[in-house]
GROMACS .gro file of N, CA and C in nm:
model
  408
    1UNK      N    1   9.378  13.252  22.697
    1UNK     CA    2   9.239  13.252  22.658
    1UNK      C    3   9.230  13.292  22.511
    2UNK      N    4   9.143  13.218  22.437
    2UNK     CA    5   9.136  13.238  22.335
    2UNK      C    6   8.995  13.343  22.243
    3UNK      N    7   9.024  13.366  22.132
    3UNK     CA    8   8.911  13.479  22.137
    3UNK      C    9   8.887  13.427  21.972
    4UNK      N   10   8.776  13.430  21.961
    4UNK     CA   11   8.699  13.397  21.812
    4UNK      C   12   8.631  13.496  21.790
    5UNK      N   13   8.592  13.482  21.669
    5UNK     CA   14   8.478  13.628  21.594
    5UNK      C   15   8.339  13.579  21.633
    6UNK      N   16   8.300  13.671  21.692
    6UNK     CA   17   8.124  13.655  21.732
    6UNK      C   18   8.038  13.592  21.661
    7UNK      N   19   8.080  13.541  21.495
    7UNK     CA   20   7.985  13.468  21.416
    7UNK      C   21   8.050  13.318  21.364
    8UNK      N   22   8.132  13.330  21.419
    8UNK     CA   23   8.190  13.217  21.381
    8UNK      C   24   8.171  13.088  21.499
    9UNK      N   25   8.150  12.949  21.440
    9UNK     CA   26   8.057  12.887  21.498
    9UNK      C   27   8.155  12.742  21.487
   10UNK      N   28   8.220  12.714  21.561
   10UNK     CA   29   8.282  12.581  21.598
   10UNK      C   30   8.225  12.451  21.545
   11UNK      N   31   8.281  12.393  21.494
   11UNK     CA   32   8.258  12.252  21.427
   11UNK      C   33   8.147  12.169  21.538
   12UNK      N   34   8.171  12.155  21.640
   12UNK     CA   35   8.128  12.096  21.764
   12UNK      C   36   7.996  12.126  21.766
   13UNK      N   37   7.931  12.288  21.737
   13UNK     CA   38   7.809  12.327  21.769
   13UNK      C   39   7.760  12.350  21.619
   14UNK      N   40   7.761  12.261  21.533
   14UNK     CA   41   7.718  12.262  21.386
   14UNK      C   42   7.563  12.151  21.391
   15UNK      N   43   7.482  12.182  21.380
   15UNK     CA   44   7.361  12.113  21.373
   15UNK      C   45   7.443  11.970  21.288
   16UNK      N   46   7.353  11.837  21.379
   16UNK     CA   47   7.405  11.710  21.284
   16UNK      C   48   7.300  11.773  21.157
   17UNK      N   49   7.430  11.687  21.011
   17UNK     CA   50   7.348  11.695  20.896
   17UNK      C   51   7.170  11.628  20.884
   18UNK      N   52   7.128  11.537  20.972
   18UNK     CA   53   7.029  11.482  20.926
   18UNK      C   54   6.957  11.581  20.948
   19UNK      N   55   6.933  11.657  21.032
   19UNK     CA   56   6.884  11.799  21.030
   19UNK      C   57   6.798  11.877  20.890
   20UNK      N   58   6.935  11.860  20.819
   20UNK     CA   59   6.898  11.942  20.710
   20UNK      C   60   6.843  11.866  20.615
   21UNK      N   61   6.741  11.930  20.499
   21UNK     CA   62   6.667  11.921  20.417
   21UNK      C   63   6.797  11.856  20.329
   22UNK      N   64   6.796  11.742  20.211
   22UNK     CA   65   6.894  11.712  20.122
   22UNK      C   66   6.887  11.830  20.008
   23UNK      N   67   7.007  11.833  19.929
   23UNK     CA   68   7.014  11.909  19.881
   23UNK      C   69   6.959  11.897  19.720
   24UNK      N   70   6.904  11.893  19.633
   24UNK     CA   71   6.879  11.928  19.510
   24UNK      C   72   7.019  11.944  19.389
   25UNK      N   73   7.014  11.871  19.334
   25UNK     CA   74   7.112  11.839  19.254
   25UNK      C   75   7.039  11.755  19.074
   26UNK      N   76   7.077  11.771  19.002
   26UNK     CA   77   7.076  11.801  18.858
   26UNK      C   78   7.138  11.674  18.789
   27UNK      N   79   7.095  11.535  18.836
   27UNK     CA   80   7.180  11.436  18.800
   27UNK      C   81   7.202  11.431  18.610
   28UNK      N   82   7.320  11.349  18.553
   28UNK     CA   83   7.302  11.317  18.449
   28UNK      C   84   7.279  11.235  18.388
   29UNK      N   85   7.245  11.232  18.262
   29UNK     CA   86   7.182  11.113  18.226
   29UNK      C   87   7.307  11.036  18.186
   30UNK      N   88   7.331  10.911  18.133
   30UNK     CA   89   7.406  10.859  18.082
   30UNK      C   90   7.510  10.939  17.982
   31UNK      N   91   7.402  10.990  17.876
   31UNK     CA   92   7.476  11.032  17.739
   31UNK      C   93   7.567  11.184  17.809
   32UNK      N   94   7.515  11.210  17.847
   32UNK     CA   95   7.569  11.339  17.900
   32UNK      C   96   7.702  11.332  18.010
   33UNK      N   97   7.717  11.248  18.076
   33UNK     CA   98   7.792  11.230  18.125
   33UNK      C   99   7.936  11.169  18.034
   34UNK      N  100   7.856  11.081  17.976
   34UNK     CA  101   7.976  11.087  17.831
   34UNK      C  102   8.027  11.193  17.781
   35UNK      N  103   7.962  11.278  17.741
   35UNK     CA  104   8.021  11.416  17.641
   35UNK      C  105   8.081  11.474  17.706
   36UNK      N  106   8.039  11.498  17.861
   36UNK     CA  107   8.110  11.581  17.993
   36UNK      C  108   8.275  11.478  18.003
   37UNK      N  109   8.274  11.418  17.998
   37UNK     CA  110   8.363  11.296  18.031
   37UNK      C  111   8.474  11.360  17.869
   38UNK      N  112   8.437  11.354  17.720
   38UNK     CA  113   8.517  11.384  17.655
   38UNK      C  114   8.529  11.536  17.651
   39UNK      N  115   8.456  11.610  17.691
   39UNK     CA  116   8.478  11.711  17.702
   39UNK      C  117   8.602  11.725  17.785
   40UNK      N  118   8.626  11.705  17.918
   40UNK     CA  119   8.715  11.731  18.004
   40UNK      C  120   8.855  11.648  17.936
   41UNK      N  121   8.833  11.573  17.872
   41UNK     CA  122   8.921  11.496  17.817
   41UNK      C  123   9.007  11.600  17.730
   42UNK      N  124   8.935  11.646  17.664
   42UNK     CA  125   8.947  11.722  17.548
   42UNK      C  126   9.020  11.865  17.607
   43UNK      N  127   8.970  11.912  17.723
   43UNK     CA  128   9.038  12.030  17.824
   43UNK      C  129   9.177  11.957  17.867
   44UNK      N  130   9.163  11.852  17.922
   44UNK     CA  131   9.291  11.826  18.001
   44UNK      C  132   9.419  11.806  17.907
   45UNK      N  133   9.440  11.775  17.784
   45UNK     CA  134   9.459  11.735  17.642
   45UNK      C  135   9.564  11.902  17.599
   46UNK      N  136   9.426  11.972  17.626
   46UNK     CA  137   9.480  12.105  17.563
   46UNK      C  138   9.588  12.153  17.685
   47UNK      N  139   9.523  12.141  17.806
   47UNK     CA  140   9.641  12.163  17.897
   47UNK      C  141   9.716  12.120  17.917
   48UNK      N  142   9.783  11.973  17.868
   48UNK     CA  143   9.883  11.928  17.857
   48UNK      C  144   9.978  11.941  17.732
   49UNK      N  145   9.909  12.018  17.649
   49UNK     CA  146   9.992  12.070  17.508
   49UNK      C  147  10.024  12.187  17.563
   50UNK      N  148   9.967  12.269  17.611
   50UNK     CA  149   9.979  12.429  17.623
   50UNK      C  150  10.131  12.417  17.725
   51UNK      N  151  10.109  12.295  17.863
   51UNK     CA  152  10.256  12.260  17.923
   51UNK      C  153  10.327  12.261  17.905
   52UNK      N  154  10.305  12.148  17.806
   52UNK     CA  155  10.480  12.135  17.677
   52UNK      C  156  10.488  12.306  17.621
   53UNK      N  157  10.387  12.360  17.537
   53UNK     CA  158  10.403  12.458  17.457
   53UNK      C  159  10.473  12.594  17.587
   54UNK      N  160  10.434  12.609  17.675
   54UNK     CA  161  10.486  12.704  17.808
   54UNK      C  162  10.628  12.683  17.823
   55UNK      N  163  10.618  12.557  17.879
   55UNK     CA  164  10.784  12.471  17.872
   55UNK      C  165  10.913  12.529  17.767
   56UNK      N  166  10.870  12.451  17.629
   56UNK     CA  167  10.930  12.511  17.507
   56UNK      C  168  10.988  12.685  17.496
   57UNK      N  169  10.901  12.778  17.557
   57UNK     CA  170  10.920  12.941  17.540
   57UNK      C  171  10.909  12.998  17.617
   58UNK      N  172  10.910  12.931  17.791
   58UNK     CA  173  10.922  12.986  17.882
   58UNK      C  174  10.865  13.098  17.941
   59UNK      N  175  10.740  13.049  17.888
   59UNK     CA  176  10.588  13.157  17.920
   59UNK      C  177  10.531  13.126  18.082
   60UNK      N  178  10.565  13.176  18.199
   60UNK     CA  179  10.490  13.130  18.338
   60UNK      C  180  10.325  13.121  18.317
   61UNK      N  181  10.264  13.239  18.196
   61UNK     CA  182  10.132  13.278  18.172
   61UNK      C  183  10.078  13.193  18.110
   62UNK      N  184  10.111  13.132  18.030
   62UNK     CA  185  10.098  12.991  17.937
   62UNK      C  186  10.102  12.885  18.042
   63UNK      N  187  10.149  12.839  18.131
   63UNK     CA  188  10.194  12.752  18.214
   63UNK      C  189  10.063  12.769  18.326
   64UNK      N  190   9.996  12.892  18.350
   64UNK     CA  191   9.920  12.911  18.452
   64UNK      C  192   9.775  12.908  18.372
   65UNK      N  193   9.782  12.905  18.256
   65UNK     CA  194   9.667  12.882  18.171
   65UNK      C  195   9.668  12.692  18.180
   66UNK      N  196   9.741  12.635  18.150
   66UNK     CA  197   9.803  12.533  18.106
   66UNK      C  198   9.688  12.451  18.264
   67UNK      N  199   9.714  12.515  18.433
   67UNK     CA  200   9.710  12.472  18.487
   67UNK      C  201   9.601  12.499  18.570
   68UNK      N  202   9.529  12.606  18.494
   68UNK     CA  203   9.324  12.647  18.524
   68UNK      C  204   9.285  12.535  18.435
   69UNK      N  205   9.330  12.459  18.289
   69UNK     CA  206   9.236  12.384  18.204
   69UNK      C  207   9.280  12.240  18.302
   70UNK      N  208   9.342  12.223  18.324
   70UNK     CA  209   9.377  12.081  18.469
   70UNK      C  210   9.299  12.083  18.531
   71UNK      N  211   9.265  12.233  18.617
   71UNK     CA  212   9.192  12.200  18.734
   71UNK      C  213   9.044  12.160  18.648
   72UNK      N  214   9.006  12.282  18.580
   72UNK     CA  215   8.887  12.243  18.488
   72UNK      C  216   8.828  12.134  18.493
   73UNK      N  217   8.918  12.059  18.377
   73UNK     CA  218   8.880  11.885  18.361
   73UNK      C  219   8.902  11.817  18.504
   74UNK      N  220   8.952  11.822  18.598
   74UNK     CA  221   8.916  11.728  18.718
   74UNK      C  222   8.824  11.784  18.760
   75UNK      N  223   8.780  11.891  18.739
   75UNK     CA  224   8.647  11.913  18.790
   75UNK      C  225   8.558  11.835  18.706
   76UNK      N  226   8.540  11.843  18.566
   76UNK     CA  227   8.444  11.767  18.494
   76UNK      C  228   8.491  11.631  18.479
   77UNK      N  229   8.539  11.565  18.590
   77UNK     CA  230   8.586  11.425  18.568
   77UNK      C  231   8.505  11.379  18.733
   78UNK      N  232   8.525  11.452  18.848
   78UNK     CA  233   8.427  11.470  18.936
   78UNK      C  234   8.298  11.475  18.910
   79UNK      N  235   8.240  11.511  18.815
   79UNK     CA  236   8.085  11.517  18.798
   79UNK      C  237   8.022  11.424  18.719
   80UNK      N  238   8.122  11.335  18.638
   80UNK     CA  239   8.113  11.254  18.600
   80UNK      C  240   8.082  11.105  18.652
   81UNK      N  241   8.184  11.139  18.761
   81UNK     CA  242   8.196  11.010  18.823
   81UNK      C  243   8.083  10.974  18.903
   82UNK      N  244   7.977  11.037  18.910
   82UNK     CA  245   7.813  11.052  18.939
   82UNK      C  246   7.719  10.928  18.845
   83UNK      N  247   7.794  10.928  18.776
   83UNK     CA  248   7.698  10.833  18.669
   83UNK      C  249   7.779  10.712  18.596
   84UNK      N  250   7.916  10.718  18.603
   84UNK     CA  251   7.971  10.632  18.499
   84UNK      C  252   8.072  10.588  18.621
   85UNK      N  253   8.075  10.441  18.634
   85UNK     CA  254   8.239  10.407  18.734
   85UNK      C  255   8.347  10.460  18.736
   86UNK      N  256   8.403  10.484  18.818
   86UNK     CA  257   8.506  10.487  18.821
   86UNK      C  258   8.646  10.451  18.748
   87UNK      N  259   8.618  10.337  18.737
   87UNK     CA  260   8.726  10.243  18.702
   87UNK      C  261   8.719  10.309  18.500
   88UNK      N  262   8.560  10.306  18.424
   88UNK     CA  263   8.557  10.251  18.367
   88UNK      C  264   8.572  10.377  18.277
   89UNK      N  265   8.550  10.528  18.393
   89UNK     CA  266   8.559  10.696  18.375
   89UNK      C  267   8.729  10.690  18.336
   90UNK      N  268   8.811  10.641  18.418
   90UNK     CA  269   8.916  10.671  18.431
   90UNK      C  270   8.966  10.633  18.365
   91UNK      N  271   8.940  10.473  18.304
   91UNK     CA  272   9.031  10.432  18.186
   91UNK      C  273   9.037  10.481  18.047
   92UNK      N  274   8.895  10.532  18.061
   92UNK     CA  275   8.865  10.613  17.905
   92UNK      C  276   8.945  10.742  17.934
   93UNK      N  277   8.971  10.813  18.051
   93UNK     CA  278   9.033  10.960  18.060
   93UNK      C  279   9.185  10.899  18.052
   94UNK      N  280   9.216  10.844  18.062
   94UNK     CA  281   9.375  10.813  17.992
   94UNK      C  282   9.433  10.712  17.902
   95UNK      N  283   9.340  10.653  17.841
   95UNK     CA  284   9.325  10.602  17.731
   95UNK      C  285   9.331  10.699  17.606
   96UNK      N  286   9.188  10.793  17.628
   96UNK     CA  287   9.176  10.878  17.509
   96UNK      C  288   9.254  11.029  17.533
   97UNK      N  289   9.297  11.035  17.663
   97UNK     CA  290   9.405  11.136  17.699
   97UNK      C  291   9.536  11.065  17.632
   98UNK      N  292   9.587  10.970  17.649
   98UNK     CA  293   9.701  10.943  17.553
   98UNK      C  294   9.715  10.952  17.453
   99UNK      N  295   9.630  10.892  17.373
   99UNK     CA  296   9.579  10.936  17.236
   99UNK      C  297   9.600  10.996  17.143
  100UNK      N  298   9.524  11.121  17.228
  100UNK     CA  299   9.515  11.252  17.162
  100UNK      C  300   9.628  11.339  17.243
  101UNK      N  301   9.733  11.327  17.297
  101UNK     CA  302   9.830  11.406  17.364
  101UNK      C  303   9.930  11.343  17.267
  102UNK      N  304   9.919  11.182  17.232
  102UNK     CA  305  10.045  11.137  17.143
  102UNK      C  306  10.018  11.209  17.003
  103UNK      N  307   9.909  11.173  16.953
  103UNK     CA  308   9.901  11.255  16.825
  103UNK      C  309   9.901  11.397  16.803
  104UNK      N  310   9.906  11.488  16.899
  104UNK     CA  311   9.919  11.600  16.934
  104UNK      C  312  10.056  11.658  16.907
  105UNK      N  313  10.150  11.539  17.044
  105UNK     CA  314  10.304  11.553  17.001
  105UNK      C  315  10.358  11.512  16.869
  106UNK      N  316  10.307  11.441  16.800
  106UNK     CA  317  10.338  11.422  16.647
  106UNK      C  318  10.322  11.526  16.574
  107UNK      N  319  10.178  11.544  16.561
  107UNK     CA  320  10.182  11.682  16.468
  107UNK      C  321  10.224  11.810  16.512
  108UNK      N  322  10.175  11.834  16.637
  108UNK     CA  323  10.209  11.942  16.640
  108UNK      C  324  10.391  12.014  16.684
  109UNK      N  325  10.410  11.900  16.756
  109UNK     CA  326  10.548  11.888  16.836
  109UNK      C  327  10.668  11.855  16.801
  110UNK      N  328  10.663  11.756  16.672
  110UNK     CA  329  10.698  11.714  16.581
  110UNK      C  330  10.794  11.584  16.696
  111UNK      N  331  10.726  11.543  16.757
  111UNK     CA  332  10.801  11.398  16.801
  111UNK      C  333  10.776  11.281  16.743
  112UNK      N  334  10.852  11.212  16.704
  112UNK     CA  335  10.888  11.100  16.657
  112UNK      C  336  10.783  10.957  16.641
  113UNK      N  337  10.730  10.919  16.549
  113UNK     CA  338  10.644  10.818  16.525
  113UNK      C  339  10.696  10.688  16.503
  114UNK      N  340  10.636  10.592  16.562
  114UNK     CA  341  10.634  10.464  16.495
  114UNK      C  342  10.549  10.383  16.493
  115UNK      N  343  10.574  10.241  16.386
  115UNK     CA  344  10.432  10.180  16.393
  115UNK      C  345  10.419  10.072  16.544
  116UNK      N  346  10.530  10.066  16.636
  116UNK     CA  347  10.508  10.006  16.708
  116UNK      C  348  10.440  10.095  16.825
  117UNK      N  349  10.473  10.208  16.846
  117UNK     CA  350  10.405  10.356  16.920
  117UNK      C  351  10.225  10.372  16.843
  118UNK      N  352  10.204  10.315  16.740
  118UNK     CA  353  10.045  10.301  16.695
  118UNK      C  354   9.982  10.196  16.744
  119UNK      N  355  10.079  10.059  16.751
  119UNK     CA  356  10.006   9.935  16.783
  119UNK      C  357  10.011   9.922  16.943
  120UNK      N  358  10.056   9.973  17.041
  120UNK     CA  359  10.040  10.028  17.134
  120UNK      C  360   9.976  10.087  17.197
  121UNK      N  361   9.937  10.256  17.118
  121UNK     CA  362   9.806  10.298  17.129
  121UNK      C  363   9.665  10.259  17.095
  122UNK      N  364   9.669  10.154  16.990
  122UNK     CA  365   9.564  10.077  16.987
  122UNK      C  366   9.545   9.941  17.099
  123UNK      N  367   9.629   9.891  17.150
  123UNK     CA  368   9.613   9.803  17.250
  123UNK      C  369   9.556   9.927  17.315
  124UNK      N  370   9.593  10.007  17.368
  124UNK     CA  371   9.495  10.102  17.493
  124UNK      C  372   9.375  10.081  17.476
  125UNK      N  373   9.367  10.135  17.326
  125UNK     CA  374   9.212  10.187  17.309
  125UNK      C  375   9.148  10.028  17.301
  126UNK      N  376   9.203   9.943  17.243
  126UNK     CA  377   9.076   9.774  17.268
  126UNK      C  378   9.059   9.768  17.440
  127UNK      N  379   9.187   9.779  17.522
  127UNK     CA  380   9.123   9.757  17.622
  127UNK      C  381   9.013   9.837  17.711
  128UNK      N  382   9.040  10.001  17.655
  128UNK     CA  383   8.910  10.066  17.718
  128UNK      C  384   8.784  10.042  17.668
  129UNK      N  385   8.811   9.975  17.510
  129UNK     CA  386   8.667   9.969  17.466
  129UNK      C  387   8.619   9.836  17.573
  130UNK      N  388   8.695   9.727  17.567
  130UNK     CA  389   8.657   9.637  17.670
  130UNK      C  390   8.630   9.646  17.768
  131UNK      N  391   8.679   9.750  17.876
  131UNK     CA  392   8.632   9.774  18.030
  131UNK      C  393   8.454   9.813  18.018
  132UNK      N  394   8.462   9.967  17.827
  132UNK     CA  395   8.319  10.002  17.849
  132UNK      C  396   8.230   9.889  17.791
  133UNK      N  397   8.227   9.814  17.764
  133UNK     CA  398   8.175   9.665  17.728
  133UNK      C  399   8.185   9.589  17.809
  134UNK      N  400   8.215   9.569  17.919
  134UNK     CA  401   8.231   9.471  18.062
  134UNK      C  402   8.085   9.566  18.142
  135UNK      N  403   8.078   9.657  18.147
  135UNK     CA  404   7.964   9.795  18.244
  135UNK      C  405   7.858   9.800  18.199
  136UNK      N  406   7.863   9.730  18.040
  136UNK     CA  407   7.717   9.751  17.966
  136UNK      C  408   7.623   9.767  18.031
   0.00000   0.00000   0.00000
């Protein structure tokens, strides 16, 4: 026989949702969902430098910082995806996440450049500009 806590209330005996009142939520507008969108970009970016940078000097604390700004930006990549596709959220989050993680490792990392590693990253970026020009 099994024994549960007196307030705790089994999936089974959960009122159906139509029940409840909907909930109130704070949609965004277009533009905003953009900035939220480079914003998280811009978080996930830093947490993928701070990785490498943890990596490099063998900081676990750096590494666990590295991996709160991750969760961060998928959170603001979730709230995003409220207003802007999917397809069209995602290509810009690793489009302009490459980007700025390659030019990152250049300057800051000091890895290795070329002009065929530029004309590359610019094929990315024409095709995300094209996906956000296909959604107009």
């Amino acid at each position: 026989m099994s024994k549960t806590a007196p307030n705790v209330r089994l999936a089974s005996s959960l009122p159906d949702d139509s029940t409840h009142p909907p909930t109130r939520t704070r949609t965004l507008s277009k533009q905003q969902a953009y900035l939220l969108l480079l914003g998280s970009i811009a978080v996930e970016c830093t947490g993928a430098s701070l990785s490498k940078r943890s990596r490099d000097i063998g900081s676990l604390a750096l590494f666990a910082v590295a991996c709160a700004l991750n969760m961060t930006s998928m959170f603001g990549l979730n709230v995003v995806l409220s207003r802007i596709a999917v397809g069209t959220a995602y290509a810009a989050w690793g489009a302009i996440g490459t980007i700025l993680v390659t030019t990152a490792g250049v300057l800051i990392f000091q890895e290795p450049w070329s002009l065929l590693k530029g004309l590359y990253l610019s094929m990315i970026a024409t095709g995300v500009i094209g996906l956000n020009l296909s959604h107009s």
